[in-house]
Every structure is written in C-alpha cells, then in structure tokens.
Amino acid sequence: MSQENLNRNSFANERPPEGTRILARAPSNIAILKYMGKSDSALNLPMNPSLSLTLNDLCTWAEVSIEASSTFSLSIGESSPKLEASSAAGLVAPVWSDASRGKAHRHVERVRNELRPVFEDLGWGWMDGAWTLRTANTFPAGAGIASSASSFAAMTLAFAAAGCASGDRFREEWRRPEVLSRITSLSRRGSGSSCRSFYGPWALWEGDAARELPAPRMPELCDLVVVVDAGTKSVSSSEAHARAMDSPIWPGRPERVARRLEKARSALESADLPALSALAWADAWEMHSLFHSLPQPFTYWSADTLEILKWAESHRAWVSDNEPPIVTLDAGPNVHLIVPRRSKDPWLEKLRATFGQFSILADDQGRGAELLENGGQKKL
Ligand code: PMV
C-alpha cells in the first residue's frame, strides 16, 4: 500500500483527534514598484518585476478544520469563536459571494493536485478528508486594503498544511525553499500579488518566483493609509491588468520598472529613503497614467486622492530632507504614506489634523505568512 493510501485509510478509519484544525495567518502587502500587466493570465505571471513592503496586522486568518472522510470535500463556514479567539485584533468575517466561493473551491483543487506529488516525493504523504474553511480579516471589506493578497496567501498555507499527512514535519519544514516556492507559486495562481505576502519585510517577485530581499540597513517602516473611498472598485485589478497594456505609454514599461528595481535595490542596501521615495512616486504615477491614457480611459482617483498626493508632495521634507514619506497607491483611490516607525505618531497626528474626514489605517511592516497554534499537528 502506498504511503498515500496508508495515510488516507488510517485517517478514514480513525477519528481525527478532537479539534484538529489548521490555523494560518497572512498579511497584506503594499507595492513600491507595481505589478501591472500579465505575460500569462492563466498562471498569473507578471510583465515586470515588483517590489513590496509586507504589512503585519492588516491580515487574513484562515482556519481549516478537518473531519475524517475517505472522500475529499471542502465547505466554507462562517467565522468561529476559536478563530476569533486566536487574534487580538477584531476580526471581520468576509462576505462569501458565489464568485469568491467558486475561487476558493478552484484554489483548493489546484493545491491538492499540485502539492500532493510534492509531499509524496518528500515522504510527507497527503491526506484528504472533510475540510471546513473559515476565514476572517482584521480589516473590513472595502476598507481600502486589498484583501485578495492576504486571503489567498492565508488560504494556500492553510490548505497545504491541511493536506500534509506529516503535520509536524510540515510545521517544521514548510519554509524550506523548495517547499515554500511551490506554495507561493500556487498562491500566485489565486492572486498574483499574494506571492509577496509570504516574505518580508521586503519582497521581490520576478517571473515565477518571489523571495525576500534583505535590507538590513533599512529603518523599520509603517504604512499609513488615508482611506478616501472604501467602496468597491469600479474596475477590478484583473481588468486593469488586461487593459493597461493598451495604453500608448505601455511600451517600455517593463524595462522602466526593471531599471527602477536596480535603483531600488541600491536604495534598500544603503537605506536611501529619498531615492526609494522618488522611485515609488514615479512608479505609482506611471501605473495610474496607464489607466488615464487608455483609448477608453478610467481612473481610480477622486478629487481627494489628488489633493492628498499634492499635500504629500509639499510635505516631503516635513520631518527632514532625508526622511520623505514613500507615497504610493494601489489600484484604488486610497493614498499610502510609508514612513519610518519612529515618525509614525507625528505623521498620524498630522494626517488626522489635515484629513480628519477620512479614516486612517496604520500598520507596521511584517515578516509574512505564518502557521499558528496546532497547525499541522495531526496525529494519524
Ligand atoms: O494581485 P492582483 O491581481 O490583485 O494585482 C495587484 C496589482 C496592484 O495592487 C495594483 C499592484 C501590486 O503590485 O500589488
């Protein structure tokens, strides 16, 4: 009998230990150099490399509870008291639409099909069962924070841990580069930018691989987000990826981003905040200019977005010439100001005093997805 059947049968015949569950957590991330445009939309491969700062508390928790069953099933449950008790921050259960349920089901199939042979080769085995997925975010839907990066990263890690028959080994070894790279690639297939949420604080995604970019001299940073509009985006990021390449200013973008990346690497090495700030500013404006220059243009900006951008530009030297905020925007109207943690309070006060009509989120840099509690500790 193969290891797989052995594991499956033993799991099918025995009751799993009470409370068998996997708990994973993954933060959101904010790109300094943006992923925009896909070279392969089925695999979510990017036209250009991207660089991001991983956040910490703005995250998704994913719980998979497992019951014995000889056949695989996934159901999606509401948030549970156990899940809520696992996080100090208030959790918000997502609203599962038919579309998002469909995505989760497709994703679990991807993970099962592709990780099973990897785990079997490693001798870790694979185990199905009746799985129930529950997720919760630490930020409400429509808070202006993209939840797809954090939720796909958290779900992928939880599914991988749930499927691995040697739970303890998974828990100890899932960060081995050959395992982690498979997990992050799978996560990328669900949501491109989610592959960066496994690494931190600085994550680089090039081609089919993401990794941490060491930056030991950089000060600790935090992200302050002025939430101009918490509504749903009129143009999804998938649609933006598809349309952006029709812009007359698209030609040369991958090369321009590659050049910015070289400069950003040196800036991270030498902790050159002014250089990093200038690169982020140029790249955010360029990405939004792609949308603004389409044959049928669209914008994510509101008048307030532009006002905050102009204010931020005029406050570049507010703390000191050497410490300008890194100002950027995702595919949305909300403005991110990334500042050293030591200046977080004065910046927050200043932003609250100037833009009191908007809510402002604040989060520190973080280290990426993690497996928590009894994640992986299945006794078979
Ligand atoms: O991962 P997606 O498909 O939601 O694309 C994200 C694209 C941007 O947020 C606009 C930029 C980025 O690199 O995160």
PDB file of N, CA, C and O in Angstrom, residues 322-359:
ATOM      1  N   ASN A 322      16.001  64.054   4.574  1.00  0.00           N
ATOM      2  CA  ASN A 322      16.450  62.658   4.432  1.00  0.00           C
ATOM      3  C   ASN A 322      15.362  61.645   4.718  1.00  0.00           C
ATOM      4  O   ASN A 322      15.608  60.454   4.649  1.00  0.00           O
ATOM      5  N   GLU A 323      14.197  62.143   5.092  1.00  0.00           N
ATOM      6  CA  GLU A 323      13.163  61.204   5.506  1.00  0.00           C
ATOM      7  C   GLU A 323      11.812  61.515   4.867  1.00  0.00           C
ATOM      8  O   GLU A 323      10.806  61.679   5.555  1.00  0.00           O
ATOM      9  N   PRO A 324      11.772  61.599   3.521  1.00  0.00           N
ATOM     10  CA  PRO A 324      10.473  61.840   2.891  1.00  0.00           C
ATOM     11  C   PRO A 324       9.596  60.607   3.016  1.00  0.00           C
ATOM     12  O   PRO A 324      10.114  59.488   3.056  1.00  0.00           O
ATOM     13  N   PRO A 325       8.287  60.779   3.080  1.00  0.00           N
ATOM     14  CA  PRO A 325       7.436  59.583   3.071  1.00  0.00           C
ATOM     15  C   PRO A 325       7.516  58.905   1.706  1.00  0.00           C
ATOM     16  O   PRO A 325       7.758  59.564   0.692  1.00  0.00           O
ATOM     17  N   ILE A 326       7.344  57.607   1.704  1.00  0.00           N
ATOM     18  CA  ILE A 326       7.204  56.873   0.434  1.00  0.00           C
ATOM     19  C   ILE A 326       5.707  56.879   0.150  1.00  0.00           C
ATOM     20  O   ILE A 326       4.922  56.307   0.904  1.00  0.00           O
ATOM     21  N   VAL A 327       5.320  57.575  -0.913  1.00  0.00           N
ATOM     22  CA  VAL A 327       3.887  57.772  -1.181  1.00  0.00           C
ATOM     23  C   VAL A 327       3.493  56.911  -2.373  1.00  0.00           C
ATOM     24  O   VAL A 327       4.154  56.943  -3.421  1.00  0.00           O
ATOM     25  N   THR A 328       2.434  56.149  -2.210  1.00  0.00           N
ATOM     26  CA  THR A 328       2.018  55.284  -3.320  1.00  0.00           C
ATOM     27  C   THR A 328       0.524  54.979  -3.241  1.00  0.00           C
ATOM     28  O   THR A 328      -0.132  55.297  -2.240  1.00  0.00           O
ATOM     29  N   LEU A 329       0.000  54.387  -4.301  1.00  0.00           N
ATOM     30  CA  LEU A 329      -1.408  53.968  -4.348  1.00  0.00           C
ATOM     31  C   LEU A 329      -1.479  52.614  -5.026  1.00  0.00           C
ATOM     32  O   LEU A 329      -0.742  52.362  -5.970  1.00  0.00           O
ATOM     33  N   ASP A 330      -2.382  51.771  -4.574  1.00  0.00           N
ATOM     34  CA  ASP A 330      -2.665  50.535  -5.301  1.00  0.00           C
ATOM     35  C   ASP A 330      -3.674  50.849  -6.393  1.00  0.00           C
ATOM     36  O   ASP A 330      -3.903  52.014  -6.700  1.00  0.00           O
ATOM     37  N   ALA A 331      -4.329  49.816  -6.909  1.00  0.00           N
ATOM     38  CA  ALA A 331      -5.388  50.059  -7.890  1.00  0.00           C
ATOM     39  C   ALA A 331      -6.624  50.517  -7.122  1.00  0.00           C
ATOM     40  O   ALA A 331      -7.557  49.761  -6.890  1.00  0.00           O
ATOM     41  N   GLY A 332      -6.592  51.762  -6.679  1.00  0.00           N
ATOM     42  CA  GLY A 332      -7.670  52.321  -5.876  1.00  0.00           C
ATOM     43  C   GLY A 332      -7.367  53.771  -5.567  1.00  0.00           C
ATOM     44  O   GLY A 332      -6.294  54.275  -5.934  1.00  0.00           O
ATOM     45  N   PRO A 333      -8.264  54.457  -4.881  1.00  0.00           N
ATOM     46  CA  PRO A 333      -8.103  55.889  -4.655  1.00  0.00           C
ATOM     47  C   PRO A 333      -7.359  56.242  -3.361  1.00  0.00           C
ATOM     48  O   PRO A 333      -7.112  57.416  -3.086  1.00  0.00           O
ATOM     49  N   ASN A 334      -7.027  55.217  -2.562  1.00  0.00           N
ATOM     50  CA  ASN A 334      -6.508  55.495  -1.213  1.00  0.00           C
ATOM     51  C   ASN A 334      -5.002  55.686  -1.233  1.00  0.00           C
ATOM     52  O   ASN A 334      -4.294  54.970  -1.933  1.00  0.00           O
ATOM     53  N   VAL A 335      -4.555  56.666  -0.450  1.00  0.00           N
ATOM     54  CA  VAL A 335      -3.140  57.045  -0.525  1.00  0.00           C
ATOM     55  C   VAL A 335      -2.369  56.440   0.648  1.00  0.00           C
ATOM     56  O   VAL A 335      -2.784  56.573   1.809  1.00  0.00           O
ATOM     57  N   HIS A 336      -1.271  55.761   0.314  1.00  0.00           N
ATOM     58  CA  HIS A 336      -0.402  55.159   1.338  1.00  0.00           C
ATOM     59  C   HIS A 336       0.803  56.069   1.561  1.00  0.00           C
ATOM     60  O   HIS A 336       1.465  56.454   0.591  1.00  0.00           O
ATOM     61  N   LEU A 337       1.075  56.382   2.814  1.00  0.00           N
ATOM     62  CA  LEU A 337       2.311  57.084   3.157  1.00  0.00           C
ATOM     63  C   LEU A 337       3.119  56.129   4.032  1.00  0.00           C
ATOM     64  O   LEU A 337       2.677  55.761   5.133  1.00  0.00           O
ATOM     65  N   ILE A 338       4.269  55.720   3.525  1.00  0.00           N
ATOM     66  CA  ILE A 338       5.102  54.772   4.275  1.00  0.00           C
ATOM     67  C   ILE A 338       6.225  55.575   4.909  1.00  0.00           C
ATOM     68  O   ILE A 338       6.978  56.268   4.212  1.00  0.00           O
ATOM     69  N   VAL A 339       6.274  55.509   6.226  1.00  0.00           N
ATOM     70  CA  VAL A 339       7.220  56.368   6.957  1.00  0.00           C
ATOM     71  C   VAL A 339       7.967  55.528   7.989  1.00  0.00           C
ATOM     72  O   VAL A 339       7.484  54.463   8.396  1.00  0.00           O
ATOM     73  N   PRO A 340       9.138  56.012   8.435  1.00  0.00           N
ATOM     74  CA  PRO A 340       9.829  55.264   9.489  1.00  0.00           C
ATOM     75  C   PRO A 340       8.944  55.160  10.733  1.00  0.00           C
ATOM     76  O   PRO A 340       8.224  56.105  11.069  1.00  0.00           O
ATOM     77  N   ARG A 341       9.044  54.023  11.396  1.00  0.00           N
ATOM     78  CA  ARG A 341       8.199  53.780  12.571  1.00  0.00           C
ATOM     79  C   ARG A 341       8.421  54.844  13.643  1.00  0.00           C
ATOM     80  O   ARG A 341       7.488  55.227  14.354  1.00  0.00           O
ATOM     81  N   ARG A 342       9.652  55.322  13.723  1.00  0.00           N
ATOM     82  CA  ARG A 342       9.950  56.321  14.759  1.00  0.00           C
ATOM     83  C   ARG A 342       9.185  57.621  14.513  1.00  0.00           C
ATOM     84  O   ARG A 342       9.007  58.411  15.437  1.00  0.00           O
ATOM     85  N   SER A 343       8.746  57.869  13.271  1.00  0.00           N
ATOM     86  CA  SER A 343       7.987  59.096  12.976  1.00  0.00           C
ATOM     87  C   SER A 343       6.489  58.829  12.816  1.00  0.00           C
ATOM     88  O   SER A 343       5.747  59.681  12.349  1.00  0.00           O
ATOM     89  N   LYS A 344       6.071  57.630  13.187  1.00  0.00           N
ATOM     90  CA  LYS A 344       4.667  57.251  12.954  1.00  0.00           C
ATOM     91  C   LYS A 344       3.696  58.197  13.660  1.00  0.00           C
ATOM     92  O   LYS A 344       2.745  58.702  13.045  1.00  0.00           O
ATOM     93  N   ASP A 345       3.941  58.468  14.940  1.00  0.00           N
ATOM     94  CA  ASP A 345       2.959  59.263  15.700  1.00  0.00           C
ATOM     95  C   ASP A 345       2.817  60.681  15.164  1.00  0.00           C
ATOM     96  O   ASP A 345       1.692  61.148  14.958  1.00  0.00           O
ATOM     97  N   PRO A 346       3.942  61.405  14.937  1.00  0.00           N
ATOM     98  CA  PRO A 346       3.759  62.752  14.371  1.00  0.00           C
ATOM     99  C   PRO A 346       3.045  62.736  13.017  1.00  0.00           C
ATOM    100  O   PRO A 346       2.176  63.587  12.750  1.00  0.00           O
ATOM    101  N   TRP A 347       3.365  61.772  12.161  1.00  0.00           N
ATOM    102  CA  TRP A 347       2.685  61.710  10.856  1.00  0.00           C
ATOM    103  C   TRP A 347       1.191  61.414  11.023  1.00  0.00           C
ATOM    104  O   TRP A 347       0.347  62.025  10.362  1.00  0.00           O
ATOM    105  N   LEU A 348       0.885  60.504  11.936  1.00  0.00           N
ATOM    106  CA  LEU A 348      -0.535  60.172  12.154  1.00  0.00           C
ATOM    107  C   LEU A 348      -1.305  61.395  12.630  1.00  0.00           C
ATOM    108  O   LEU A 348      -2.394  61.696  12.148  1.00  0.00           O
ATOM    109  N   GLU A 349      -0.688  62.095  13.579  1.00  0.00           N
ATOM    110  CA  GLU A 349      -1.339  63.311  14.109  1.00  0.00           C
ATOM    111  C   GLU A 349      -1.561  64.336  13.011  1.00  0.00           C
ATOM    112  O   GLU A 349      -2.619  64.937  12.892  1.00  0.00           O
ATOM    113  N   LYS A 350      -0.520  64.503  12.205  1.00  0.00           N
ATOM    114  CA  LYS A 350      -0.592  65.484  11.121  1.00  0.00           C
ATOM    115  C   LYS A 350      -1.683  65.093  10.115  1.00  0.00           C
ATOM    116  O   LYS A 350      -2.476  65.922   9.673  1.00  0.00           O
ATOM    117  N   LEU A 351      -1.713  63.810   9.766  1.00  0.00           N
ATOM    118  CA  LEU A 351      -2.724  63.347   8.795  1.00  0.00           C
ATOM    119  C   LEU A 351      -4.129  63.493   9.366  1.00  0.00           C
ATOM    120  O   LEU A 351      -5.061  63.907   8.680  1.00  0.00           O
ATOM    121  N   ARG A 352      -4.272  63.158  10.657  1.00  0.00           N
ATOM    122  CA  ARG A 352      -5.609  63.256  11.270  1.00  0.00           C
ATOM    123  C   ARG A 352      -6.049  64.712  11.317  1.00  0.00           C
ATOM    124  O   ARG A 352      -7.224  65.031  11.104  1.00  0.00           O
ATOM    125  N   ALA A 353      -5.093  65.621  11.601  1.00  0.00           N
ATOM    126  CA  ALA A 353      -5.437  67.041  11.686  1.00  0.00           C
ATOM    127  C   ALA A 353      -5.802  67.590  10.302  1.00  0.00           C
ATOM    128  O   ALA A 353      -6.666  68.455  10.165  1.00  0.00           O
ATOM    129  N   THR A 354      -5.142  67.081   9.261  1.00  0.00           N
ATOM    130  CA  THR A 354      -5.360  67.629   7.915  1.00  0.00           C
ATOM    131  C   THR A 354      -6.510  66.942   7.193  1.00  0.00           C
ATOM    132  O   THR A 354      -7.246  67.585   6.445  1.00  0.00           O
ATOM    133  N   PHE A 355      -6.623  65.640   7.380  1.00  0.00           N
ATOM    134  CA  PHE A 355      -7.637  64.876   6.620  1.00  0.00           C
ATOM    135  C   PHE A 355      -8.573  64.139   7.581  1.00  0.00           C
ATOM    136  O   PHE A 355      -8.807  62.930   7.459  1.00  0.00           O
ATOM    137  N   GLY A 356      -9.088  64.910   8.533  1.00  0.00           N
ATOM    138  CA  GLY A 356      -9.928  64.331   9.595  1.00  0.00           C
ATOM    139  C   GLY A 356     -11.207  63.699   9.074  1.00  0.00           C
ATOM    140  O   GLY A 356     -11.830  62.889   9.768  1.00  0.00           O
ATOM    141  N   GLN A 357     -11.611  64.069   7.859  1.00  0.00           N
ATOM    142  CA  GLN A 357     -12.862  63.494   7.318  1.00  0.00           C
ATOM    143  C   GLN A 357     -12.687  62.040   6.860  1.00  0.00           C
ATOM    144  O   GLN A 357     -13.664  61.361   6.586  1.00  0.00           O
ATOM    145  N   PHE A 358     -11.423  61.581   6.765  1.00  0.00           N
ATOM    146  CA  PHE A 358     -11.183  60.214   6.289  1.00  0.00           C
ATOM    147  C   PHE A 358     -10.668  59.337   7.424  1.00  0.00           C
ATOM    148  O   PHE A 358      -9.980  59.833   8.313  1.00  0.00           O
ATOM    149  N   SER A 359     -10.974  58.039   7.325  1.00  0.00           N
ATOM    150  CA  SER A 359     -10.341  57.169   8.323  1.00  0.00           C
ATOM    151  C   SER A 359      -8.911  56.887   7.857  1.00  0.00           C
ATOM    152  O   SER A 359      -8.611  56.889   6.650  1.00  0.00           O
TER     153      SER A 359
END
